[in-house]
Short mmCIF file of C-alpha atoms and ligand atoms in Angstrom, two decimals:
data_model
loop_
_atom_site.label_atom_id
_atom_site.label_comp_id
_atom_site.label_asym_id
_atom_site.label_seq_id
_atom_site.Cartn_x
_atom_site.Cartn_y
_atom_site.Cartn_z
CA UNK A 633 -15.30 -3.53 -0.91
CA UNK A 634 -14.48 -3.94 2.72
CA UNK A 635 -12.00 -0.64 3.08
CA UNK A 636 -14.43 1.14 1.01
CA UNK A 637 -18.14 0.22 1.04
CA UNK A 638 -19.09 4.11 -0.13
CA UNK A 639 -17.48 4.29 -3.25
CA UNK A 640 -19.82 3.76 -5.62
CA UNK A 641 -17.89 3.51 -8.30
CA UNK A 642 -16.77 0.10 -6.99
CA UNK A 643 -19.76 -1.27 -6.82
CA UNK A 644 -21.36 -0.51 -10.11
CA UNK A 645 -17.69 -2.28 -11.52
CA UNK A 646 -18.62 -5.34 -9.29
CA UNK A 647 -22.22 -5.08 -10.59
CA UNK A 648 -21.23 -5.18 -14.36
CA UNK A 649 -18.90 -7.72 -14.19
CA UNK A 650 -20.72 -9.86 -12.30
CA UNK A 651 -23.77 -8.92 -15.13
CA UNK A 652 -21.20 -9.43 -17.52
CA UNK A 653 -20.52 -12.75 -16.24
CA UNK A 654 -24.02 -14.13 -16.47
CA UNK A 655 -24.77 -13.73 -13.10
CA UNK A 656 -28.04 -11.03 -13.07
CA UNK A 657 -29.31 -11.97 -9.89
CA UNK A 658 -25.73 -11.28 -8.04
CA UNK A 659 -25.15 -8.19 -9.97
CA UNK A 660 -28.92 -6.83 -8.69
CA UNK A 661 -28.07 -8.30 -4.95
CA UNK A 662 -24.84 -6.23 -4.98
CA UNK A 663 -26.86 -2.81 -5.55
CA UNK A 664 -28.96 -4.69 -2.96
CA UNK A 665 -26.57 -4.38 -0.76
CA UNK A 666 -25.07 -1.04 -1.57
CA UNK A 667 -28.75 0.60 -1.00
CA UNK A 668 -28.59 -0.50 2.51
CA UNK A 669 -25.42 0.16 3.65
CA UNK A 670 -25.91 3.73 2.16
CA UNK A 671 -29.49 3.64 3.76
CA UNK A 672 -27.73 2.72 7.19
CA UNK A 673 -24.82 4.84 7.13
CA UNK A 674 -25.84 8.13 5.31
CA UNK A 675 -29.77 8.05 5.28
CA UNK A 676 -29.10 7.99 1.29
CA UNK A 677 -30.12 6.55 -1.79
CA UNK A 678 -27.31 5.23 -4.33
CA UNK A 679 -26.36 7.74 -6.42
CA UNK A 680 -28.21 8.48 -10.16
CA UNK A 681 -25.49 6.34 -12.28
CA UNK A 682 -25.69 3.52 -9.99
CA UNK A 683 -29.10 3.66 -10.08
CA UNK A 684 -29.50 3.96 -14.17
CA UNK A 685 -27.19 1.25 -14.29
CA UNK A 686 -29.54 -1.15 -12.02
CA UNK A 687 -32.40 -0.20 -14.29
CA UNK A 688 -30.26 -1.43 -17.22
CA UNK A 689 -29.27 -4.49 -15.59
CA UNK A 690 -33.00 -5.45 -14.79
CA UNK A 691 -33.35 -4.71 -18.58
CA UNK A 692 -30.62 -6.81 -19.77
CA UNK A 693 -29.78 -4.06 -22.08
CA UNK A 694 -27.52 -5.06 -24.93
CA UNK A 695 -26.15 -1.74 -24.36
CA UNK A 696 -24.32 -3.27 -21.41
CA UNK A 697 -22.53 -6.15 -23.37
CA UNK A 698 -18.90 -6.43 -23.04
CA UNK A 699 -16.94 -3.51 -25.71
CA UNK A 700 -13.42 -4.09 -26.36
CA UNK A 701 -11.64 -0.83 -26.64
CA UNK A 702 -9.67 -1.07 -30.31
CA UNK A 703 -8.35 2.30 -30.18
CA UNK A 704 -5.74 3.64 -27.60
CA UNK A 705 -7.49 6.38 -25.50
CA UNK A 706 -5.96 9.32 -26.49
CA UNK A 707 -6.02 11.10 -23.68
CA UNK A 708 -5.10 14.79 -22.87
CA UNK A 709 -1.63 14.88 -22.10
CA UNK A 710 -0.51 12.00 -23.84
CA UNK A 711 1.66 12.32 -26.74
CA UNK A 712 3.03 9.40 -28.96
CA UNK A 713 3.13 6.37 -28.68
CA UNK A 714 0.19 5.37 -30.47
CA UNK A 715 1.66 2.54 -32.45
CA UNK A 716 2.43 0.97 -28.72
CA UNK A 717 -0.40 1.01 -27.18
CA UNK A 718 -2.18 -0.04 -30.20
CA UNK A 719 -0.32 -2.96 -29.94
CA UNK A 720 -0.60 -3.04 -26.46
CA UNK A 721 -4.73 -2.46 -26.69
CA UNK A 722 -4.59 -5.40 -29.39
CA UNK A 723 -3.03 -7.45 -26.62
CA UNK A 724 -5.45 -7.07 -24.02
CA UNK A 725 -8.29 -7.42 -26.65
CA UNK A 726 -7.38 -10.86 -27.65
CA UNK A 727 -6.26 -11.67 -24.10
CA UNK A 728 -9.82 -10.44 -23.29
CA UNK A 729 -11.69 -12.69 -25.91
CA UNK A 730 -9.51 -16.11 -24.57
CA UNK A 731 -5.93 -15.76 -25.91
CA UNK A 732 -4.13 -14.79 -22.82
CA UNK A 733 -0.75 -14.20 -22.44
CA UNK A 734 2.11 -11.81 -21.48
CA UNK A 735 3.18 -8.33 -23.08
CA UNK A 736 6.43 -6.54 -21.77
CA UNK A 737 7.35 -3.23 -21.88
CA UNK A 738 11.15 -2.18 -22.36
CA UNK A 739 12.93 0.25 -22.04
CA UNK A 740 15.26 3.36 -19.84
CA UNK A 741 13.87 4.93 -16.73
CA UNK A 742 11.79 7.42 -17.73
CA UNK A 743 10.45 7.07 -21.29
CA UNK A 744 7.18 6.42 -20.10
CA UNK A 745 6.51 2.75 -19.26
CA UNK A 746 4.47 3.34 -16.26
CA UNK A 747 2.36 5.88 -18.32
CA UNK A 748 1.92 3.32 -20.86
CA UNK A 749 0.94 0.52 -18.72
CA UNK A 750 -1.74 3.12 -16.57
CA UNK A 751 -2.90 3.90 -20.07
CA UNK A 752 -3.77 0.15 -20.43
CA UNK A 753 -5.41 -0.41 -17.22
CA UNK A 754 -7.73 2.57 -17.56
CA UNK A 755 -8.64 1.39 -21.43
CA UNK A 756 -9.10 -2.62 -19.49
CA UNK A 757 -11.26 -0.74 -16.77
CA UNK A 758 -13.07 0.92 -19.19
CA UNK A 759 -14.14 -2.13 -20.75
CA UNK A 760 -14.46 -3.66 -17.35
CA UNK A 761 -12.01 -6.11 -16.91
CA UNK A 762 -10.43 -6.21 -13.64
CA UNK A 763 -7.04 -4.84 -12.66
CA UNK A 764 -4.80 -5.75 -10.45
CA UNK A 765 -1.42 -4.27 -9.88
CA UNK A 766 1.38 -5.05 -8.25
CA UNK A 767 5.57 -3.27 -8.30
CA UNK A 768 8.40 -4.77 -7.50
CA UNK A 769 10.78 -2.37 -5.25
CA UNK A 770 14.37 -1.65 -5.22
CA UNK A 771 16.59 -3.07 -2.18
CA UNK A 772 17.09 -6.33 -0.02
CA UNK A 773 14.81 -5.68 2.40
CA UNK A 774 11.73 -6.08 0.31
CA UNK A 775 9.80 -8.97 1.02
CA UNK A 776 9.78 -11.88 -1.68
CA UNK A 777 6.97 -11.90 -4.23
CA UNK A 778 5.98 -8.02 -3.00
CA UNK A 779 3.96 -7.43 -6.30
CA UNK A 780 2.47 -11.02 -6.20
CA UNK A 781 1.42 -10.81 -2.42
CA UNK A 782 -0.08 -6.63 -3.44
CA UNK A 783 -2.05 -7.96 -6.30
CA UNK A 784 -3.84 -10.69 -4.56
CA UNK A 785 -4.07 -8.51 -0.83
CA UNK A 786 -5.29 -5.61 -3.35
CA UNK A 787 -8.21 -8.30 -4.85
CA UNK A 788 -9.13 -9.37 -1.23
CA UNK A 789 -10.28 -5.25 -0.87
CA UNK A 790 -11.74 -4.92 -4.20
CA UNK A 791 -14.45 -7.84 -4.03
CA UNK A 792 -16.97 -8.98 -1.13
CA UNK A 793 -15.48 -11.99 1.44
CA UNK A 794 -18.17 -14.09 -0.48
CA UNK A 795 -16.56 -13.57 -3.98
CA UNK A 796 -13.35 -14.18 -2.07
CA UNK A 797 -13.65 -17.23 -0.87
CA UNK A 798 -15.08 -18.46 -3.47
CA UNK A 799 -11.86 -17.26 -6.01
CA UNK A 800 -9.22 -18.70 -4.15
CA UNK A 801 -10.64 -22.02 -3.12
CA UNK A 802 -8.01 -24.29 -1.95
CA UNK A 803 -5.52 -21.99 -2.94
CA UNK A 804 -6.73 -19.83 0.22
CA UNK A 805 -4.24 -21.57 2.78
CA UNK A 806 -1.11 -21.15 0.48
CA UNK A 807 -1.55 -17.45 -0.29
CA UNK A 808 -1.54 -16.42 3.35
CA UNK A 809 2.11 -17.11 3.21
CA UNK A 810 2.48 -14.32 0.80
CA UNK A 811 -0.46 -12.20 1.64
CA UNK A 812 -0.87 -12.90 5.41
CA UNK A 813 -3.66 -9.83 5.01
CA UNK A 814 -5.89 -12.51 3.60
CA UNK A 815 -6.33 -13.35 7.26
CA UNK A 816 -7.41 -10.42 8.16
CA UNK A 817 -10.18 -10.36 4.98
CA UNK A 818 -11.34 -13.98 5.84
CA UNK A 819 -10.52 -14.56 9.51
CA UNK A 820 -11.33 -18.43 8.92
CA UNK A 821 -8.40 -18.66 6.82
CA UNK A 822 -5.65 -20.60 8.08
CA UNK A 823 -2.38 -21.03 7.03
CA UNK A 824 -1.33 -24.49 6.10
CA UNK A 825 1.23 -26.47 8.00
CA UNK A 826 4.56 -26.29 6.83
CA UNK A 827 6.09 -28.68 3.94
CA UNK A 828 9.79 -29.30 2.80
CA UNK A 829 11.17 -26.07 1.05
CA UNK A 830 10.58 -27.40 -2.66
CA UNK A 831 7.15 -28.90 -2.10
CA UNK A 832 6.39 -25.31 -0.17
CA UNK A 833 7.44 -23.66 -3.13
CA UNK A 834 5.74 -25.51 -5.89
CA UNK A 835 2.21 -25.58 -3.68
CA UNK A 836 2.54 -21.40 -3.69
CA UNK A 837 3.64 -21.09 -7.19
CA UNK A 838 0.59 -23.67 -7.82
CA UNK A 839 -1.64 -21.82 -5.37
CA UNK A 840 -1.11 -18.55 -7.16
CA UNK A 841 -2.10 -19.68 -10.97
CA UNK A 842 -5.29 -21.22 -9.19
CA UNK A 843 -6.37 -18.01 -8.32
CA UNK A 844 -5.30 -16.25 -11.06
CA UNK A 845 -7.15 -18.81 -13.35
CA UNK A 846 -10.15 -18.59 -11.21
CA UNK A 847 -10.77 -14.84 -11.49
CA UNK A 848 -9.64 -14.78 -14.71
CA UNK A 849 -12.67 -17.55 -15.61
CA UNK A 850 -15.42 -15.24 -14.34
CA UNK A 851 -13.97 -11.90 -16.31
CA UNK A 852 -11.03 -10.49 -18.18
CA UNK A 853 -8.10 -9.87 -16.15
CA UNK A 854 -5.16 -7.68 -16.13
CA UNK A 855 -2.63 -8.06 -14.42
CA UNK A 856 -0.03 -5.26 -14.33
CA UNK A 857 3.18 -5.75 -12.48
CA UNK A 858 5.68 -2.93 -13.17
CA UNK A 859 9.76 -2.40 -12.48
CA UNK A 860 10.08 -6.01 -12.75
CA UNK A 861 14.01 -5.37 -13.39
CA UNK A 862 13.85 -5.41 -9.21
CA UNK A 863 12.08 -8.89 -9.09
CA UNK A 864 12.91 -11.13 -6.24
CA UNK A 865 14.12 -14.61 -6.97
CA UNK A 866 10.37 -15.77 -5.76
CA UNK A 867 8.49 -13.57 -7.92
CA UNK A 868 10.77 -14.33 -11.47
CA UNK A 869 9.68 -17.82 -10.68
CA UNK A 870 5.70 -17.01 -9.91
CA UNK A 871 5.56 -14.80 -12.90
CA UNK A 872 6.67 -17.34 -15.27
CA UNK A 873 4.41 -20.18 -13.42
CA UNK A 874 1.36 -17.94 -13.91
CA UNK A 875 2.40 -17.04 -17.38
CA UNK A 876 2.89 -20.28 -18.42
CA UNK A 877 -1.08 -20.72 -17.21
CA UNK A 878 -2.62 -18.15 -18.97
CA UNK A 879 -2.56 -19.39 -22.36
CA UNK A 880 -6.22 -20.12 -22.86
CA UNK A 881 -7.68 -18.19 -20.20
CA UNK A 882 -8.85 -14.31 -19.91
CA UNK A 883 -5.52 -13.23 -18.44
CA UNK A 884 -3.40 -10.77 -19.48
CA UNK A 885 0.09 -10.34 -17.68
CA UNK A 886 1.36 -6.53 -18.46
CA UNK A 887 5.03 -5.85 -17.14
CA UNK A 888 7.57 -3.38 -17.86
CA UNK A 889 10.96 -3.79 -16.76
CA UNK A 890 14.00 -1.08 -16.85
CA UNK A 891 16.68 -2.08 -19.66
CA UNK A 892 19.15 -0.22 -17.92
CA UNK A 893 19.43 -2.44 -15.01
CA UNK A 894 20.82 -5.97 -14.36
CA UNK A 895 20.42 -7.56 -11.52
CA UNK A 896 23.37 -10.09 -10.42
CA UNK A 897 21.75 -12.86 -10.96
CA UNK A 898 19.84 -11.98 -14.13
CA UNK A 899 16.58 -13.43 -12.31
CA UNK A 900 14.36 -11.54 -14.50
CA UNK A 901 16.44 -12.33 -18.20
CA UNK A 902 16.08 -16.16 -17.19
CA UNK A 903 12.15 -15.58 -16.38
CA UNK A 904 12.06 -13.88 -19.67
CA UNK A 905 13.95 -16.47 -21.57
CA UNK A 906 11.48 -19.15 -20.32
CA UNK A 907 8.34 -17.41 -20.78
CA UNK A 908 9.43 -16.64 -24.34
CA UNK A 909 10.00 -19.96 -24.73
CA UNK A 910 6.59 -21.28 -22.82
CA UNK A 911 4.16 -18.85 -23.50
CA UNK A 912 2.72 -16.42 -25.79
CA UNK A 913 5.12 -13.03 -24.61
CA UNK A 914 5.40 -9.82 -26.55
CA UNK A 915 8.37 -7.84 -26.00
CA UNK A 916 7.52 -4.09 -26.53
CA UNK A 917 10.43 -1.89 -26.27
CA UNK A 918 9.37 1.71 -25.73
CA UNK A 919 12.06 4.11 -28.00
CA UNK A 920 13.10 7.89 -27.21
CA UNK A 921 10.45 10.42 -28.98
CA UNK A 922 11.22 11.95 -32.23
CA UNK A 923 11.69 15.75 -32.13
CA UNK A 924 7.89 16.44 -33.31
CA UNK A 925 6.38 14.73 -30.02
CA UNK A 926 8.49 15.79 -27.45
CA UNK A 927 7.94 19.32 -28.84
CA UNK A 928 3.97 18.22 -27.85
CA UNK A 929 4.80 17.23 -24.78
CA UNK A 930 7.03 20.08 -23.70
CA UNK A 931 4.12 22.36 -25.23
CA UNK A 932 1.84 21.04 -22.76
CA UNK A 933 3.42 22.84 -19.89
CA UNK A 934 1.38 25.99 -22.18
CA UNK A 935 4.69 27.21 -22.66
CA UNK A 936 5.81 27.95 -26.68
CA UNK A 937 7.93 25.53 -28.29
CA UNK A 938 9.33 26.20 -31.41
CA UNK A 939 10.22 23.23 -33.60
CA UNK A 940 14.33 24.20 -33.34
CA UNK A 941 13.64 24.57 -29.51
CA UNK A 942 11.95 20.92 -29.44
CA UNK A 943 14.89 19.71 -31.63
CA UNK A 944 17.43 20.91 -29.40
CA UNK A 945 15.37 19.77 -26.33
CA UNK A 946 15.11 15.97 -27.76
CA UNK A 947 18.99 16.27 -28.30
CA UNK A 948 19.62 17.12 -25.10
CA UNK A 949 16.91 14.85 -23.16
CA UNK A 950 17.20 11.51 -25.84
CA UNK A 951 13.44 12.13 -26.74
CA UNK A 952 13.11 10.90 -22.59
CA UNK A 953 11.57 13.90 -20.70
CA UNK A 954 12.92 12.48 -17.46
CA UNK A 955 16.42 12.06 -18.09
CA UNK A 956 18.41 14.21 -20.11
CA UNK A 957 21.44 13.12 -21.75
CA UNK A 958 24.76 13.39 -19.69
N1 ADP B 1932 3.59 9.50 -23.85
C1 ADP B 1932 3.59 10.34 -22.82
N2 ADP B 1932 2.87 11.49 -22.85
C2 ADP B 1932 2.90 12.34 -21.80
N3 ADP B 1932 3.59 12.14 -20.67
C3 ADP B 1932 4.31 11.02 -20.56
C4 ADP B 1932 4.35 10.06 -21.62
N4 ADP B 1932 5.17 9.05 -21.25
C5 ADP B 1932 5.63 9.35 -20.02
N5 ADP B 1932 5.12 10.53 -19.60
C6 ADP B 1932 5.46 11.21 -18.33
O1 ADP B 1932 6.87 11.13 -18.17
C7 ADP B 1932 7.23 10.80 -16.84
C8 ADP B 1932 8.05 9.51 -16.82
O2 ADP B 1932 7.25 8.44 -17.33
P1 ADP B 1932 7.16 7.02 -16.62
O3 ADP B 1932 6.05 6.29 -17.26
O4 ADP B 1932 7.10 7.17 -15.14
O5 ADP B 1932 8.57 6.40 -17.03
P2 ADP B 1932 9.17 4.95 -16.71
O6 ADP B 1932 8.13 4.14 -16.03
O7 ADP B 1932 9.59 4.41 -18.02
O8 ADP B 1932 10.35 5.22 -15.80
C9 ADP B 1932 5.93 10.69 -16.07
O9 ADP B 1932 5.68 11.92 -15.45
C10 ADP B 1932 4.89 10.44 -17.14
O10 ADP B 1932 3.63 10.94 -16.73
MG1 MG B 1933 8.19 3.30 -14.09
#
């Protein structure tokens, strides 16, 4: 909320969870808030949705009770896949109600992992859960447990210094070694002295599955962390630490990871292994479209697409619009 006190939209998410989370009177001091910073700033009042959903709040509607989305949203411009991200929507759901856990997406560059997983956040925000999301990035130079340290910097923006605090508790110290931005967000945050390498290691991983767990016990979480095939030694070993803590909590850990690519040493396979073996992990391996969808998808472009045209086109492409066969 720091980077962005005028976007409303924001706040009214901060306002319904914290609603959601049976805390009225912080929900109603949040649009508190809001009012005058806008007041300050603009000269302005919040704007008409914020200001219905205040009323509502003050009501205790039932209308604002949490929904879980059972159906994917079938957006415009999204073809197939249906059977995935019902599974994937089924995930979250029970994840949602208490069963957390991990679900993985699999599958070549381009058949549409990172669609499917942006699918899933806006269907968690819709019912809103928080998201946090995190990529790993190809190459040396990137630093260890990049996704990890983006998730948890990117939570330190979303929510007030208050609400910050408060989430990472003792973990606080710890996380500044990943996400030294956290100092920045709560200058009183300092980082803690330094420990032998394996005791450092095990108070991070620990560090990070505190927080996790205490975000996750206000509201539903997602957590998305995509092109995990580029995962850092550090982050293959936080993942399965904070997947191995989710089991009865409101966390769901969405990946996807590129089939196609094996790093030398499999860091991610022996992550996978383990949380396969520890945890409650779906494997969901995404599959070329059929001739009949890609035609769809190629149709969007408003061009026509006869069905011998969208035949030929899923020969040649492998039903993966981003890579055509060589
Ligand atoms: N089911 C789908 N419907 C429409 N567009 C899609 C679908 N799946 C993927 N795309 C589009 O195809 C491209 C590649 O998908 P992406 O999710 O980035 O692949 P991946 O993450 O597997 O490499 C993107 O432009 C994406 O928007
Ligand atoms: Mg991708």
């Amino acid at each position: 909320m720091t980077s962005g006190p005028l976007r409303e939209r924001r706040w009214g998410q901060l306002m319904l969870a914290l609603y959601r989370d049976g805390r009225q009177a912080e929900a109603l001091d949040a649009f508190g808030r809001l009012r005058q910073i806008l007041a300050q700033d603009l000269g302005v009042d919040p704007g008409a949705e914020l200001r219905h959903l205040h009323q509502v709040i003050l009501q205790q509607s039932p209308r604002l009770a949490w929904h879980p989305q059972p159906r994917p949203t079938a957006g415009r411009g999204y073809f197939g896949r249906g059977h995935e991200m019902s599974r994937l929507l089924r995930r979250f759901n029970d994840a949602a109600a208490g069963q957390g856990g991990v679900v993985l997406l699999a599958g070549e560059p381009g058949i549409g992992k990172s669609h499917a997983l942006q699918q899933l956040a806006d269907a968690a925000r819709a019912g809103s859960a928080i998201v946090l999301a995190g990529r790993c990035v190809e190459g040396a130079w990137a630093p260890p447990f990049r996704p990890f340290a983006e998730v948890i910097a990117g939570y330190g923006e979303l929510v007030s210094p208050r609400q910050l605090r408060a989430d990472l508790g003792l973990a606080g110290p710890a996380l500044t070694r990943i996400a030294p931005r956290l100092c920045e967000l709560l200058p009183d945050l300092t980082p803690p002295s330094a420990l032998q390498p394996d005791e450092e290691q095990f108070r991070l991983l620990d560090a990070a599955a505190q927080f996790f767990m205490a975000v996750s016990a206000r509201t539903a979480v997602l957590l998305v962390l995509d092109d995990l095939q580029w995962a850092d030694a550090g982050t293959a070993m936080m993942l399965r630490h904070v997947a191995r803590s989710c089991g009865h909590r409101r966390l769901l850990l969405a990946g996807a990871y590129r089939t196609t690519e094996t790093a030398t040493p499999d860091l991610l396979g022996d992550a996978l292994g383990a949380m396969q073996a520890e945890t409650e992990c779906t494997v969901i391996r995404l599959r070329p479209l059929g001739p009949r969808r890609s035609g769809s998808w190629w149709r969007r472009g408003g061009a026509p697409v006869s069905s011998s045209l969208a035949e030929a086109i899923a020969a040649h492409t492998g039903g993966n619009r981003s890579s055509p066969r060589r």
